[in-house]
Coordinates of C-alpha atoms in Angstrom, one line a residue:
L975 CA 0.2 -0.2 0.1
A976 CA 2.7 2.2 0.9
S977 CA 4.5 2.3 -2.9
R978 CA 0.7 3.4 -4.7
P979 CA 0.4 6.0 -6.3
P980 CA -1.6 8.8 -5.0
T981 CA -5.2 7.9 -6.8
S982 CA -5.3 11.5 -7.4
G983 CA -1.8 11.1 -10.0
Y984 CA -2.5 7.4 -10.7
W985 CA -6.4 8.1 -12.9
S986 CA -6.4 10.8 -14.5
P987 CA -9.4 12.4 -16.3
L988 CA -7.9 11.1 -19.7
S989 CA -7.2 8.3 -18.4
R990 CA -10.8 7.8 -16.9
S991 CA -12.5 8.4 -19.7
N992 CA -10.6 6.3 -21.9
A993 CA -11.4 3.2 -19.1
A994 CA -15.7 4.2 -19.1
A995 CA -14.7 3.5 -22.7
M996 CA -12.9 0.1 -22.9
F997 CA -14.9 -1.0 -20.2
K998 CA -18.6 -0.2 -22.9
S999 CA -16.1 -2.0 -25.4
Y1000 CA -15.4 -5.5 -23.2
F1001 CA -18.7 -5.6 -21.5
E1002 CA -20.0 -4.6 -25.9
S1003 CA -18.1 -7.8 -26.7
A1004 CA -18.9 -10.1 -23.4
S1005 CA -22.6 -9.9 -24.3
K1006 CA -21.8 -10.7 -27.5
F1007 CA -19.8 -13.8 -27.0
V1008 CA -22.0 -14.7 -24.3
A1009 CA -25.8 -14.4 -27.2
T1010 CA -22.7 -16.9 -29.6
A1011 CA -22.4 -18.9 -26.7
S1012 CA -25.5 -19.2 -25.4
S1013 CA -26.9 -21.0 -29.1
S1014 CA -23.8 -23.0 -28.8
E1015 CA -22.4 -26.6 -28.2
F1016 CA -20.7 -25.9 -26.1
V1017 CA -23.3 -25.0 -24.1
E1018 CA -25.7 -26.9 -24.9
K1019 CA -23.3 -30.0 -23.2
A1020 CA -23.1 -28.2 -20.1
K1021 CA -27.2 -27.7 -20.1
E1022 CA -27.5 -31.7 -21.1
A1023 CA -24.3 -31.6 -17.7
A1024 CA -26.6 -30.0 -15.8
R1025 CA -30.5 -32.0 -16.9
A1026 CA -28.3 -35.6 -15.9
A1027 CA -27.0 -33.5 -12.5
A1028 CA -30.3 -33.2 -11.2
E1029 CA -31.5 -36.1 -12.5
A1030 CA -29.3 -37.6 -10.6
A1031 CA -29.8 -36.1 -7.7
N1032 CA -33.7 -37.3 -7.9
K1033 CA -33.3 -40.4 -8.3
V1034 CA -30.3 -40.7 -5.7
S1035 CA -33.6 -38.5 -3.8
E1036 CA -36.1 -41.5 -4.5
T1037 CA -34.0 -44.5 -2.9
M1038 CA -33.3 -42.3 -0.1
Q1039 CA -36.8 -41.9 0.2
E1040 CA -38.0 -45.9 -1.0
E1041 CA -34.9 -47.0 1.7
Y1042 CA -37.1 -44.8 4.6
R1043 CA -40.0 -45.6 3.5
K1044 CA -38.7 -50.1 2.9
T1045 CA -37.3 -49.8 6.6
F1046 CA -39.3 -47.5 8.8
V1047 CA -43.3 -47.1 7.5
D1048 CA -43.1 -50.7 6.4
L1049 CA -41.2 -52.0 8.5
D1050 CA -38.7 -53.8 5.6
C1051 CA -41.9 -56.5 4.7
Q1052 CA -44.2 -57.1 2.4
I1053 CA -48.0 -56.6 2.3
V1054 CA -49.8 -55.7 -1.0
P1055 CA -52.9 -54.8 -1.9
V1056 CA -54.3 -56.6 -5.1
R1057 CA -57.3 -54.2 -3.8
P1058 CA -58.2 -51.9 -0.5
E1059 CA -60.1 -55.2 0.7
L1060 CA -58.2 -58.1 -1.1
Q1061 CA -54.0 -58.2 0.1
V1062 CA -50.8 -60.8 -0.1
M1063 CA -48.9 -61.3 2.4
E1064 CA -45.1 -62.8 2.3
F1065 CA -44.1 -66.0 4.5
P1066 CA -44.6 -64.3 7.8
A1067 CA -41.3 -66.1 9.2
D1068 CA -39.0 -65.6 12.6
D1069 CA -37.3 -62.7 11.5
K1070 CA -41.1 -60.9 9.5
I1071 CA -43.5 -62.0 11.8
D1072 CA -43.3 -59.1 14.5
R1073 CA -43.3 -56.9 11.8
L1074 CA -46.3 -58.4 9.2
A1075 CA -47.9 -58.2 12.8
A1076 CA -47.5 -54.7 13.4
R1077 CA -48.3 -53.7 10.2
L1078 CA -51.7 -55.4 10.2
N1079 CA -52.8 -54.9 13.7
A1080 CA -51.8 -50.8 13.5
E1081 CA -54.4 -50.4 10.3
H1082 CA -57.2 -53.7 10.7
A1083 CA -56.6 -54.8 14.6
Q1084 CA -59.7 -57.3 14.3
R1085 CA -60.9 -56.8 10.9
M1086 CA -59.5 -59.7 9.3
M1087 CA -59.0 -63.0 8.3
I1088 CA -55.6 -64.4 7.5
L1089 CA -56.1 -67.6 5.0
N1090 CA -52.1 -69.4 5.1
M1091 CA -52.3 -71.0 2.3
S1092 CA -48.2 -72.2 2.9
E1093 CA -48.8 -75.4 4.7
R1094 CA -46.5 -74.4 7.1
K1095 CA -47.3 -73.6 11.3
Y1096 CA -46.4 -69.9 12.9
D1097 CA -47.0 -68.5 15.6
I1098 CA -50.7 -67.5 14.8
S1099 CA -51.4 -65.6 18.6
K1100 CA -49.6 -62.2 17.5
F1101 CA -51.7 -61.7 14.1
D1102 CA -55.0 -60.0 15.6
G1103 CA -57.4 -61.7 13.8
Q1104 CA -58.8 -65.1 11.9
V1105 CA -55.6 -67.0 10.7
V1106 CA -56.6 -70.0 8.9
D1107 CA -54.6 -73.0 7.9
V1108 CA -56.0 -74.3 4.4
A1109 CA -53.9 -77.1 4.8
F1110 CA -53.8 -79.3 0.6
R1111 CA -50.3 -81.2 0.7
G1112 CA -48.7 -80.1 -2.2
L1113 CA -51.2 -79.7 -4.5
P1114 CA -50.0 -75.7 -6.5
A1115 CA -53.9 -74.8 -5.9
P1116 CA -56.1 -75.5 -3.7
P1117 CA -58.9 -78.4 -4.0
M1118 CA -61.9 -78.0 -6.6
E1119 CA -64.2 -78.8 -3.9
L1120 CA -62.2 -76.5 -1.3
L1121 CA -61.9 -73.4 -3.6
M1122 CA -64.4 -73.4 -3.4
E1123 CA -65.4 -73.1 0.2
L1124 CA -63.5 -70.4 0.3
C1125 CA -65.1 -68.0 -2.7
L1126 CA -68.1 -68.3 0.6
S1127 CA -66.1 -68.6 2.9
A1128 CA -63.8 -64.9 2.2
H1129 CA -67.1 -63.4 1.2
H1130 CA -69.3 -63.7 3.9
W1131 CA -66.2 -62.0 5.4
L1132 CA -65.7 -59.5 3.2
S1133 CA -69.7 -58.7 3.5
S1134 CA -70.3 -59.3 6.8
D1135 CA -68.5 -56.1 7.9
E1136 CA -67.6 -53.6 4.6
G1137 CA -63.7 -52.5 7.1
N1138 CA -62.5 -56.4 7.2
I1139 CA -60.0 -57.3 4.7
L1140 CA -59.0 -60.8 3.9
V1141 CA -55.2 -60.9 3.5
V1142 CA -53.9 -64.2 1.7
H1143 CA -49.7 -65.9 1.9
C1144 CA -48.0 -69.1 0.9
F1145 CA -44.8 -69.9 1.4
Q1146 CA -42.5 -69.6 -0.6
G1147 CA -43.1 -66.7 -3.6
F1148 CA -47.1 -65.2 -4.9
S1149 CA -48.2 -68.2 -7.0
R1150 CA -51.4 -69.8 -4.9
S1151 CA -52.3 -66.6 -3.5
A1152 CA -52.3 -64.9 -7.4
V1153 CA -54.9 -68.6 -8.5
F1154 CA -56.6 -68.4 -5.5
L1155 CA -57.5 -64.1 -5.9
S1156 CA -58.3 -64.7 -9.3
C1157 CA -60.9 -67.8 -8.8
F1158 CA -62.4 -65.3 -6.2
M1159 CA -62.1 -62.5 -8.4
A1160 CA -63.7 -63.8 -11.0
F1161 CA -66.6 -65.4 -8.5
R1162 CA -67.4 -61.5 -7.6
G1163 CA -67.7 -60.6 -11.1
L1164 CA -64.7 -58.1 -10.9
F1165 CA -63.5 -59.8 -13.8
A1166 CA -65.4 -62.3 -16.7
H1167 CA -62.1 -65.1 -16.5
P1168 CA -60.2 -66.0 -13.4
V1169 CA -57.3 -66.1 -16.2
D1170 CA -57.9 -61.9 -16.4
A1171 CA -58.3 -62.0 -13.0
L1172 CA -54.7 -63.4 -13.2
H1173 CA -52.8 -61.2 -15.2
D1174 CA -54.0 -57.7 -13.4
V1175 CA -52.6 -59.8 -9.3
C1176 CA -49.5 -60.6 -10.8
A1177 CA -49.1 -57.6 -12.4
R1178 CA -50.1 -55.9 -8.7
L1179 CA -46.9 -58.6 -6.8
S1180 CA -44.4 -57.6 -9.3
I1181 CA -44.8 -61.7 -10.7
S1182 CA -44.1 -63.0 -14.5
D1183 CA -47.9 -64.9 -15.1
K1184 CA -46.0 -66.5 -18.1
K1185 CA -42.9 -67.9 -15.4
D1186 CA -44.1 -68.3 -12.5
I1187 CA -47.7 -69.7 -12.7
V1188 CA -47.5 -73.3 -14.2
P1189 CA -49.2 -75.5 -16.2
S1190 CA -51.2 -77.2 -13.6
Q1191 CA -52.3 -73.8 -12.0
R1192 CA -53.5 -72.3 -15.5
R1193 CA -55.5 -75.5 -16.0
Y1194 CA -57.6 -75.5 -11.7
L1195 CA -58.1 -71.6 -13.6
T1196 CA -60.0 -73.4 -16.8
Y1197 CA -62.1 -76.0 -14.4
F1198 CA -63.2 -73.1 -12.1
Q1199 CA -64.0 -71.0 -14.8
Q1200 CA -65.6 -74.6 -16.1
S1201 CA -67.8 -74.8 -13.0
Q1202 CA -68.9 -71.2 -13.4
Q1203 CA -70.7 -71.6 -16.3
G1204 CA -72.0 -74.4 -15.2
F1205 CA -70.3 -77.9 -15.5
A1206 CA -70.4 -80.0 -12.2
P1207 CA -68.0 -82.6 -11.9
S1208 CA -68.8 -86.0 -10.8
R1209 CA -66.8 -88.3 -7.5
G1210 CA -66.9 -90.9 -9.8
R1211 CA -63.6 -93.2 -9.8
L1212 CA -60.5 -93.5 -12.2
R1213 CA -58.8 -96.8 -11.8
L1214 CA -55.2 -95.2 -13.3
L1215 CA -53.6 -98.1 -15.5
R1216 CA -50.4 -96.9 -17.0
L1217 CA -48.5 -93.3 -17.4
Q1218 CA -46.0 -93.3 -20.7
L1219 CA -43.7 -90.2 -21.0
N1220 CA -42.6 -90.5 -24.5
G1221 CA -39.2 -88.5 -25.7
V1222 CA -36.7 -89.5 -22.8
P1223 CA -35.1 -86.3 -21.3
K1224 CA -31.6 -86.4 -20.1
F1225 CA -31.0 -86.7 -16.5
E1226 CA -28.0 -87.6 -16.9
S1227 CA -24.9 -87.7 -18.7
D1228 CA -22.5 -91.1 -17.9
G1229 CA -22.5 -94.9 -17.5
G1230 CA -25.8 -94.4 -21.0
V1231 CA -28.2 -93.6 -18.6
D1232 CA -29.8 -90.9 -19.5
F1233 CA -33.0 -90.8 -17.4
R1234 CA -34.1 -93.1 -14.2
P1235 CA -38.1 -92.4 -13.3
C1236 CA -39.8 -92.7 -10.7
L1237 CA -43.7 -92.6 -10.4
E1238 CA -45.4 -90.6 -7.1
I1239 CA -49.3 -90.4 -7.0
W1240 CA -51.1 -87.9 -4.6
N1241 CA -55.2 -88.7 -3.9
G1242 CA -56.6 -86.1 -1.0
G1243 CA -53.0 -86.3 0.5
E1244 CA -52.4 -89.4 0.6
M1245 CA -49.5 -91.1 -1.7
A1246 CA -51.7 -93.7 -3.8
Y1247 CA -49.0 -95.1 -5.5
S1248 CA -44.8 -95.4 -5.5
S1249 CA -42.8 -96.6 -8.5
L1250 CA -39.5 -96.9 -6.1
T1251 CA -39.1 -100.3 -3.7
T1252 CA -37.1 -100.7 -0.8
A1253 CA -35.4 -104.0 -0.5
E1254 CA -34.0 -105.4 2.9
G1255 CA -32.5 -102.5 5.1
S1256 CA -34.1 -100.2 4.4
D1257 CA -31.9 -99.2 0.6
V1258 CA -33.5 -97.8 -2.2
T1259 CA -34.0 -99.9 -5.1
L1260 CA -32.5 -98.3 -8.9
P1261 CA -35.7 -98.1 -11.0
P1262 CA -35.1 -99.1 -14.7
A1263 CA -32.3 -97.2 -16.1
F1264 CA -34.7 -95.5 -20.1
N1265 CA -31.5 -92.9 -21.7
S1266 CA -32.1 -91.8 -26.2
S1267 CA -32.5 -94.5 -27.7
D1268 CA -35.8 -95.7 -26.0
S1269 CA -38.7 -94.3 -27.5
C1270 CA -40.5 -93.4 -24.2
A1271 CA -40.8 -94.2 -19.9
S1272 CA -43.4 -96.8 -19.4
F1273 CA -44.6 -97.0 -16.3
Q1274 CA -47.1 -100.2 -16.5
L1275 CA -49.5 -99.4 -12.8
P1276 CA -51.5 -102.3 -10.8
G1277 CA -55.3 -102.6 -11.0
D1278 CA -56.2 -101.1 -7.7
V1279 CA -54.9 -97.3 -8.4
L1280 CA -58.4 -96.0 -7.4
V1281 CA -58.1 -92.1 -7.2
T1282 CA -60.9 -89.4 -7.3
G1283 CA -61.0 -85.6 -6.9
D1284 CA -57.9 -84.0 -7.6
V1285 CA -54.5 -86.3 -7.8
L1286 CA -50.5 -84.9 -8.3
I1287 CA -48.6 -87.1 -9.8
R1288 CA -44.9 -86.8 -9.2
I1289 CA -42.1 -88.3 -12.0
R1290 CA -38.8 -88.8 -10.5
H1291 CA -35.5 -89.3 -11.2
I1292 CA -33.6 -90.9 -9.3
A1293 CA -29.4 -90.4 -9.6
S1294 CA -27.3 -93.1 -9.3
D1295 CA -26.4 -91.7 -5.4
G1296 CA -30.5 -92.5 -4.7
S1297 CA -31.1 -88.4 -4.5
R1298 CA -33.9 -87.1 -6.6
D1299 CA -35.3 -84.6 -8.6
T1300 CA -38.5 -83.8 -9.9
A1301 CA -38.6 -84.1 -13.5
L1302 CA -42.5 -83.2 -14.1
R1303 CA -45.3 -82.6 -12.1
L1304 CA -48.9 -82.8 -12.9
A1305 CA -52.3 -81.7 -10.7
F1306 CA -56.2 -82.1 -12.0
H1307 CA -59.6 -83.1 -11.4
T1308 CA -61.1 -86.5 -12.4
G1309 CA -64.5 -85.6 -12.6
F1310 CA -62.8 -82.4 -15.4
L1311 CA -60.6 -84.9 -17.8
P1312 CA -61.6 -86.4 -20.9
D1313 CA -62.0 -90.0 -22.0
G1314 CA -58.0 -89.4 -23.4
F1315 CA -55.7 -87.4 -21.4
Q1316 CA -52.2 -86.3 -22.9
L1317 CA -50.1 -82.9 -22.0
A1318 CA -47.6 -81.6 -23.8
K1319 CA -44.7 -79.9 -22.3
R1320 CA -45.9 -77.2 -22.3
E1321 CA -48.2 -78.3 -19.7
L1322 CA -46.4 -80.4 -17.4
D1323 CA -44.9 -78.4 -14.8
N1324 CA -41.1 -78.0 -14.3
A1325 CA -40.6 -80.2 -17.9
C1326 CA -42.5 -77.2 -20.0
D1327 CA -39.7 -75.9 -19.2
D1328 CA -36.2 -78.2 -19.4
A1329 CA -34.6 -77.8 -21.8
R1330 CA -33.7 -81.8 -21.0
F1331 CA -36.8 -82.8 -22.5
S1332 CA -37.5 -82.4 -25.9
D1333 CA -40.2 -80.2 -27.1
D1334 CA -41.7 -82.6 -28.7
S1335 CA -42.0 -84.7 -25.4
F1336 CA -45.9 -85.7 -24.2
L1337 CA -47.0 -87.6 -21.6
D1338 CA -49.6 -89.7 -21.8
V1339 CA -52.9 -90.9 -19.1
I1340 CA -54.8 -94.0 -19.7
F1341 CA -57.4 -94.7 -17.3
E1342 CA -60.5 -95.8 -17.1
R1343 CA -63.9 -95.3 -14.8
D1344 CA -64.1 -97.4 -12.5
A1345 CA -67.7 -98.9 -12.1
A1346 CA -68.2 -100.2 -9.2
G1347 CA -68.0 -96.9 -8.0
D1348 CA -70.4 -95.4 -9.9
E1349 CA -72.8 -94.7 -6.5
D1350 CA -71.2 -91.7 -5.3
K1351 CA -70.2 -89.7 -8.3
D1352 CA -72.6 -86.8 -8.2
P1353 CA -71.2 -83.5 -7.5
A1354 CA -71.6 -81.4 -4.9
P1355 CA -73.2 -79.1 -3.7
V1356 CA -70.5 -76.8 -3.7
F1357 CA -70.1 -76.2 -7.1
A1358 CA -74.3 -75.3 -8.0
K1359 CA -73.4 -73.5 -5.2
V1360 CA -71.3 -70.5 -5.6
R1361 CA -72.8 -70.2 -9.3
D1362 CA -75.3 -69.3 -8.1
L1363 CA -74.1 -67.2 -6.1
S1364 CA -71.9 -66.2 -8.5
K1365 CA -74.2 -65.2 -11.0
K1366 CA -76.1 -62.4 -8.6
L1367 CA -72.8 -60.5 -7.6
A1368 CA -71.4 -60.4 -11.4
A1369 CA -75.1 -58.8 -11.8
E1370 CA -74.9 -56.2 -9.7
E1371 CA -71.5 -55.5 -10.3
H1372 CA -72.7 -55.0 -14.1
E1373 CA -75.3 -52.7 -12.1
R1374 CA -72.9 -50.7 -10.6
R1375 CA -70.3 -49.9 -13.5
R1376 CA -73.1 -48.6 -14.8
K1377 CA -74.5 -46.3 -12.7
S1378 CA -70.7 -44.7 -12.1
K1379 CA -70.8 -45.3 -16.7
D1380 CA -73.2 -43.0 -16.4
S1381 CA -72.6 -41.3 -13.2
A1382 CA -69.2 -40.2 -14.8
T1383 CA -71.0 -39.2 -18.4
D1384 CA -73.3 -37.5 -16.8
A1385 CA -70.6 -35.0 -15.2
T1386 CA -69.1 -34.4 -18.1
G1387 CA -71.9 -33.4 -19.7
R1388 CA -72.2 -31.0 -16.6

């Protein structure tokens, strides 16, 4: 500061005038530069970078909000509303049951009925509502008569109080819950066909109706629709005679063996037949082996394999060490079977998307109807009861939608 010249001597009148002109010139040049630069590629890239930064910041914010909701609002557990009164939750495992119960009890205490379709037990006292164990051992969907009873029970529960809700859960995934709710929503007249409802339910559960729903479950959706249209399934018995898998899958590659199948037949939750025998000392006797040179793998059944109602057939591959791998599975109801029963690869659980089966593989189920069991063949009364109530509910739903549409039209017209 001491060496700075005096102000009066440093800024002469002439230098002030020159400085003003110089600043004016600089300002005009800068203005032209800014005007030119604003439309330049450089500025556009800067704008794009700014937009990208803003979008990234928004995503970070959304992620933080989602994590906050998941941790502090949803308590890191899944409860998915399919409709306000119909909800699906994940299985209440030991590490989740307290949080699931806390959420449901806080919102729906004494107003919820939980359908447990997992075949697993847990502490139901944690839930402030009804918990119903729905047991159907091994089947991918509820047995047909039970499915009808569940529709009636769920409807009566929901109609008894407008504040009541229905909660459904499986053990792994949501497929059993999705199948039941699809049938129930069709029963209530919300959809014309259970398959239409399935698309909606799966979308809300964020699962694929193509990959996560197995062929047997789709078969039961069709059964449900047939019963709604007036078909009444007989309870007459069938005698299973033979099963033949055309096209040998490749489950092994060593020793000239491709497939070593074992057949299981389940009926009413109990095993009706197994082709696997056990020798002395509880050692498993390996079943006959097949390879690619064989055109088919066939099972000739004894004459006493009689089944009625819901049936589960499972074919497993038995490895040389005795371990088992389910090759295919199918569930069906005897009352809905045509005279011939042949299923393509796409109609068989597990096999449908297994590359070890050739695309032209198919299964024949050969049977005959048991005349001796004709006295018990009449359909269960619950099918007619559900069908009649469903018609009434569908008519009510149709009328409700008509009035809603008319009201919306009137409001638009005004």
